[in-house]
Amino acid sequence: GESVGLHLPTLSVQEGDNSIINCAYSNSASDYFIWYKQESGKGPQFIIDIRSNMDKRQGQRVTVLLNKTVKHLSLQIAATQPGDSAVYFCAENSGSGSEKLVFGKGTKLTVNP
Amino acid sequence: DAGVIQSPRHEVTEMGQEVTLRCKPISGHNSLFWYRQTMMRGLELLIYFNNNVPIDDSGMPEDRFSAKMPNASFSTLKIQPSEPRDSAVYFCASTSYWASYFGSGTRLTVV
């Protein structure tokens, strides 16, 4: 059949609820991870990062959790607001000293008022 | 800091024409990346530079694409000749300690 583009996972939440966006990565050698937010018509915006020697890092209203055992990364957004509606990407650095990032396909978050 | 600055924001050109996209990275960042984003493929890395030297150009689709970084504050991505399948949003990002910061992108339409 005809391909219509990437099928993004979607998450729809009510304003004020907490959101959890998940990401699986494949490279066990990855040692640095970043979450980006991309609003329509804009470039990806850095939200928060975490190194592989940590399992949790908190920012303002956001928390990133890293589970290296199952190669899973999550972004938690507290008290989600309509302005949080965007596509969220996780990115991993493959280690070995390179600054090259590999991006996931993204999750579309919609916050309903 | 003004962040990563890209120009133009939008470009519409005819098939076969040369297109040049421009990027000014954040001052002090020593790595610069060019990405392409489409609905079909998502965000793809085309090429990246470290200290103005191309390190990895394995993502450059074909010889029609070329990129230069003549100095630490300027880079160009050129497509010659352009084709309709090159239509996409092209992002430039600069990096400090592995965290990449993106520009607003250039939306290229080749008709």
Short mmCIF file of C-alpha atoms in Angstrom, two decimals:
data_model
loop_
_atom_site.label_atom_id
_atom_site.label_comp_id
_atom_site.label_asym_id
_atom_site.label_seq_id
_atom_site.Cartn_x
_atom_site.Cartn_y
_atom_site.Cartn_z
CA GLY A 1 0.00 0.00 0.00
CA GLU A 2 0.97 3.64 -0.27
CA SER A 3 3.17 4.93 2.51
CA VAL A 4 1.83 8.08 4.13
CA GLY A 5 4.85 8.83 6.27
CA LEU A 6 6.03 8.00 9.73
CA HIS A 7 3.34 6.77 12.07
CA LEU A 8 4.07 8.68 15.23
CA PRO A 9 2.93 7.27 18.54
CA THR A 10 0.49 9.69 20.09
CA LEU A 11 -0.37 10.56 23.65
CA SER A 12 -3.40 12.60 24.60
CA VAL A 13 -3.76 13.95 28.14
CA GLN A 14 -5.91 16.39 30.03
CA GLU A 15 -4.47 19.69 31.16
CA GLY A 16 -3.08 19.34 34.66
CA ASP A 17 -2.41 15.61 34.38
CA ASN A 18 1.07 14.14 34.37
CA SER A 19 2.46 12.83 31.06
CA ILE A 20 4.90 10.02 30.51
CA ILE A 21 6.60 9.63 27.15
CA ASN A 22 8.65 6.52 26.54
CA CYS A 23 11.59 5.71 24.32
CA ALA A 24 13.47 2.48 23.69
CA TYR A 25 17.03 2.66 22.50
CA SER A 26 19.05 -0.09 20.90
CA ASN A 27 22.72 0.71 21.45
CA SER A 28 23.94 -0.56 24.81
CA ALA A 29 27.10 1.53 24.33
CA SER A 30 25.14 4.80 24.31
CA ASP A 31 26.24 6.94 27.22
CA TYR A 32 24.33 10.18 26.82
CA PHE A 33 20.66 10.85 26.15
CA ILE A 34 18.63 13.95 25.40
CA TRP A 35 14.95 14.76 25.15
CA TYR A 36 13.84 17.35 22.61
CA LYS A 37 10.52 19.11 22.12
CA GLN A 38 9.47 20.18 18.63
CA GLU A 39 6.52 22.49 18.17
CA SER A 40 4.90 22.91 14.79
CA GLY A 41 7.04 25.02 12.46
CA LYS A 42 10.01 25.16 14.83
CA GLY A 43 13.27 23.36 15.36
CA PRO A 44 13.77 20.75 18.08
CA GLN A 45 14.29 22.39 21.46
CA PHE A 46 16.58 20.90 24.12
CA ILE A 47 14.60 19.93 27.23
CA ILE A 48 16.78 17.79 29.45
CA ASP A 49 19.68 15.38 29.23
CA ILE A 50 21.06 12.49 31.26
CA ARG A 51 24.30 10.55 31.28
CA SER A 52 24.47 6.79 31.58
CA ASN A 53 25.98 6.96 35.07
CA MET A 54 22.66 8.33 36.33
CA ASP A 55 19.18 6.81 36.41
CA LYS A 56 17.17 9.95 37.12
CA ARG A 57 17.46 13.66 36.51
CA GLN A 58 14.96 16.39 37.28
CA GLY A 59 14.36 19.74 35.70
CA GLN A 60 11.57 22.23 35.94
CA ARG A 61 8.36 20.14 35.68
CA VAL A 62 10.27 17.44 33.79
CA THR A 63 12.02 14.28 34.93
CA VAL A 64 14.00 11.87 32.80
CA LEU A 65 14.41 8.26 33.89
CA LEU A 66 16.97 5.91 32.42
CA ASN A 67 16.83 2.14 32.74
CA LYS A 68 19.98 0.75 31.17
CA THR A 69 19.03 -2.84 31.91
CA VAL A 70 16.13 -2.75 29.47
CA LYS A 71 17.48 0.17 27.39
CA HIS A 72 14.53 2.39 28.16
CA LEU A 73 14.24 6.13 28.60
CA SER A 74 11.22 8.08 29.75
CA LEU A 75 10.24 11.72 30.05
CA GLN A 76 7.76 12.70 32.70
CA ILE A 77 6.02 16.06 32.49
CA ALA A 78 4.23 17.21 35.63
CA ALA A 79 1.02 19.23 35.49
CA THR A 80 0.91 19.16 31.70
CA GLN A 81 -0.13 22.42 30.05
CA PRO A 82 -1.51 23.19 26.56
CA GLY A 83 1.87 24.71 25.70
CA ASP A 84 3.43 21.29 26.18
CA SER A 85 1.63 20.02 23.07
CA ALA A 86 4.38 19.08 20.63
CA VAL A 87 6.35 16.15 19.23
CA TYR A 88 8.92 14.82 21.69
CA PHE A 89 12.09 13.08 20.51
CA CYS A 90 14.62 11.10 22.44
CA ALA A 91 18.17 11.10 21.14
CA GLU A 92 21.16 8.99 22.10
CA ASN A 93 24.85 9.49 21.71
CA SER A 94 26.57 6.33 20.64
CA GLY A 95 29.63 6.90 22.79
CA SER A 96 33.19 6.39 21.52
CA GLY A 97 33.79 10.13 21.76
CA SER A 98 31.54 11.07 18.84
CA GLU A 99 29.05 13.93 19.28
CA LYS A 100 26.71 12.35 16.73
CA LEU A 101 23.15 11.86 17.99
CA VAL A 102 20.68 9.24 16.83
CA PHE A 103 17.08 10.39 17.08
CA GLY A 104 13.99 8.33 17.74
CA LYS A 105 10.88 8.75 15.61
CA GLY A 106 9.08 10.95 18.12
CA THR A 107 5.86 10.93 20.12
CA LYS A 108 3.12 13.45 19.54
CA LEU A 109 1.70 14.84 22.78
CA THR A 110 -1.67 16.56 22.69
CA VAL A 111 -2.88 18.36 25.80
CA ASN A 112 -6.62 18.89 25.98
CA PRO A 113 -7.86 21.92 27.92
CA ASP B 1 22.96 34.63 22.66
CA ALA B 2 20.72 34.59 19.60
CA GLY B 3 20.97 30.84 19.20
CA VAL B 4 21.61 29.05 15.93
CA ILE B 5 20.60 31.27 13.02
CA GLN B 6 19.52 29.82 9.70
CA SER B 7 18.63 31.54 6.47
CA PRO B 8 16.48 31.69 4.53
CA ARG B 9 13.45 30.50 6.55
CA HIS B 10 11.65 29.48 3.39
CA GLU B 11 12.95 28.75 -0.08
CA VAL B 12 10.94 27.87 -3.17
CA THR B 13 12.94 26.99 -6.23
CA GLU B 14 12.53 25.27 -9.55
CA MET B 15 13.92 21.84 -10.25
CA GLY B 16 17.49 22.06 -11.55
CA GLN B 17 18.34 25.28 -9.74
CA GLU B 18 21.12 25.60 -7.19
CA VAL B 19 20.05 26.12 -3.58
CA THR B 20 22.28 27.36 -0.77
CA LEU B 21 21.23 27.15 2.85
CA ARG B 22 23.13 29.09 5.50
CA CYS B 23 23.84 28.59 9.17
CA LYS B 24 25.49 30.59 11.91
CA PRO B 25 26.18 28.40 14.95
CA ILE B 26 26.23 29.50 18.56
CA SER B 27 29.50 31.22 19.37
CA GLY B 28 31.93 28.91 21.13
CA HIS B 29 30.29 25.69 19.96
CA ASN B 30 32.81 23.58 18.11
CA SER B 31 30.57 21.09 16.33
CA LEU B 32 27.94 21.78 13.70
CA PHE B 33 25.36 19.41 12.26
CA TRP B 34 23.09 19.54 9.23
CA TYR B 35 19.85 17.55 9.38
CA ARG B 36 16.93 17.00 7.03
CA GLN B 37 13.40 16.35 8.28
CA THR B 38 10.58 14.87 6.23
CA MET B 39 7.31 13.19 7.06
CA MET B 40 8.55 9.99 5.42
CA ARG B 41 11.92 9.63 7.10
CA GLY B 42 11.84 11.86 10.15
CA LEU B 43 15.05 13.60 11.22
CA GLU B 44 18.14 12.47 9.31
CA LEU B 45 21.72 13.54 9.92
CA LEU B 46 23.37 14.66 6.70
CA ILE B 47 26.83 15.77 7.81
CA TYR B 48 28.66 17.08 10.81
CA PHE B 49 31.74 19.21 11.37
CA ASN B 50 34.05 19.47 14.32
CA ASN B 51 36.33 22.50 14.49
CA ASN B 52 35.29 23.32 10.91
CA VAL B 53 36.43 19.93 9.60
CA PRO B 54 33.87 17.48 8.13
CA ILE B 55 33.86 14.39 10.35
CA ASP B 56 30.99 12.29 9.05
CA ASP B 57 29.23 12.89 5.73
CA SER B 58 27.76 9.41 5.39
CA GLY B 59 24.25 10.85 5.53
CA MET B 60 24.68 13.08 2.49
CA PRO B 61 22.26 11.55 0.00
CA GLU B 62 24.31 12.00 -3.18
CA ASP B 63 26.86 14.14 -4.94
CA ARG B 64 24.30 16.85 -5.56
CA PHE B 65 24.67 17.77 -1.89
CA SER B 66 27.74 19.52 -0.52
CA ALA B 67 28.50 21.33 2.72
CA LYS B 68 31.23 23.68 3.79
CA MET B 69 32.33 25.35 6.97
CA PRO B 70 34.91 27.99 6.04
CA ASN B 71 35.14 29.31 9.60
CA ALA B 72 33.75 28.73 13.08
CA SER B 73 30.81 31.07 12.60
CA PHE B 74 29.41 30.04 9.23
CA SER B 75 28.36 26.96 7.29
CA THR B 76 26.53 26.32 4.04
CA LEU B 77 24.64 23.38 2.62
CA LYS B 78 24.35 23.46 -1.15
CA ILE B 79 22.16 21.39 -3.45
CA GLN B 80 23.00 21.50 -7.13
CA PRO B 81 20.94 20.66 -9.09
CA SER B 82 17.89 20.53 -6.86
CA GLU B 83 15.10 17.98 -7.35
CA PRO B 84 11.52 17.83 -6.04
CA ARG B 85 12.46 14.96 -3.69
CA ASP B 86 14.83 17.35 -1.91
CA SER B 87 11.81 19.20 -0.54
CA ALA B 88 12.10 19.08 3.25
CA VAL B 89 12.95 21.16 6.29
CA TYR B 90 16.69 21.47 6.75
CA PHE B 91 18.02 22.10 10.24
CA CYS B 92 21.39 23.20 11.44
CA ALA B 93 22.45 22.47 15.01
CA SER B 94 25.53 23.38 17.00
CA THR B 95 26.85 21.43 19.93
CA SER B 96 28.49 22.06 23.24
CA TYR B 97 29.46 19.06 25.35
CA TRP B 98 27.21 16.73 23.31
CA ALA B 99 24.01 18.79 23.74
CA SER B 100 22.86 19.99 20.32
CA TYR B 101 20.91 23.23 19.88
CA PHE B 102 18.87 23.63 16.72
CA GLY B 103 18.05 26.55 14.49
CA SER B 104 14.53 27.25 13.27
CA GLY B 105 15.17 25.48 9.98
CA THR B 106 14.83 26.25 6.29
CA ARG B 107 11.74 24.92 4.59
CA LEU B 108 12.78 24.03 1.06
CA THR B 109 10.25 23.41 -1.68
CA VAL B 110 11.50 22.33 -5.09
CA VAL B 111 8.84 22.52 -7.80
#
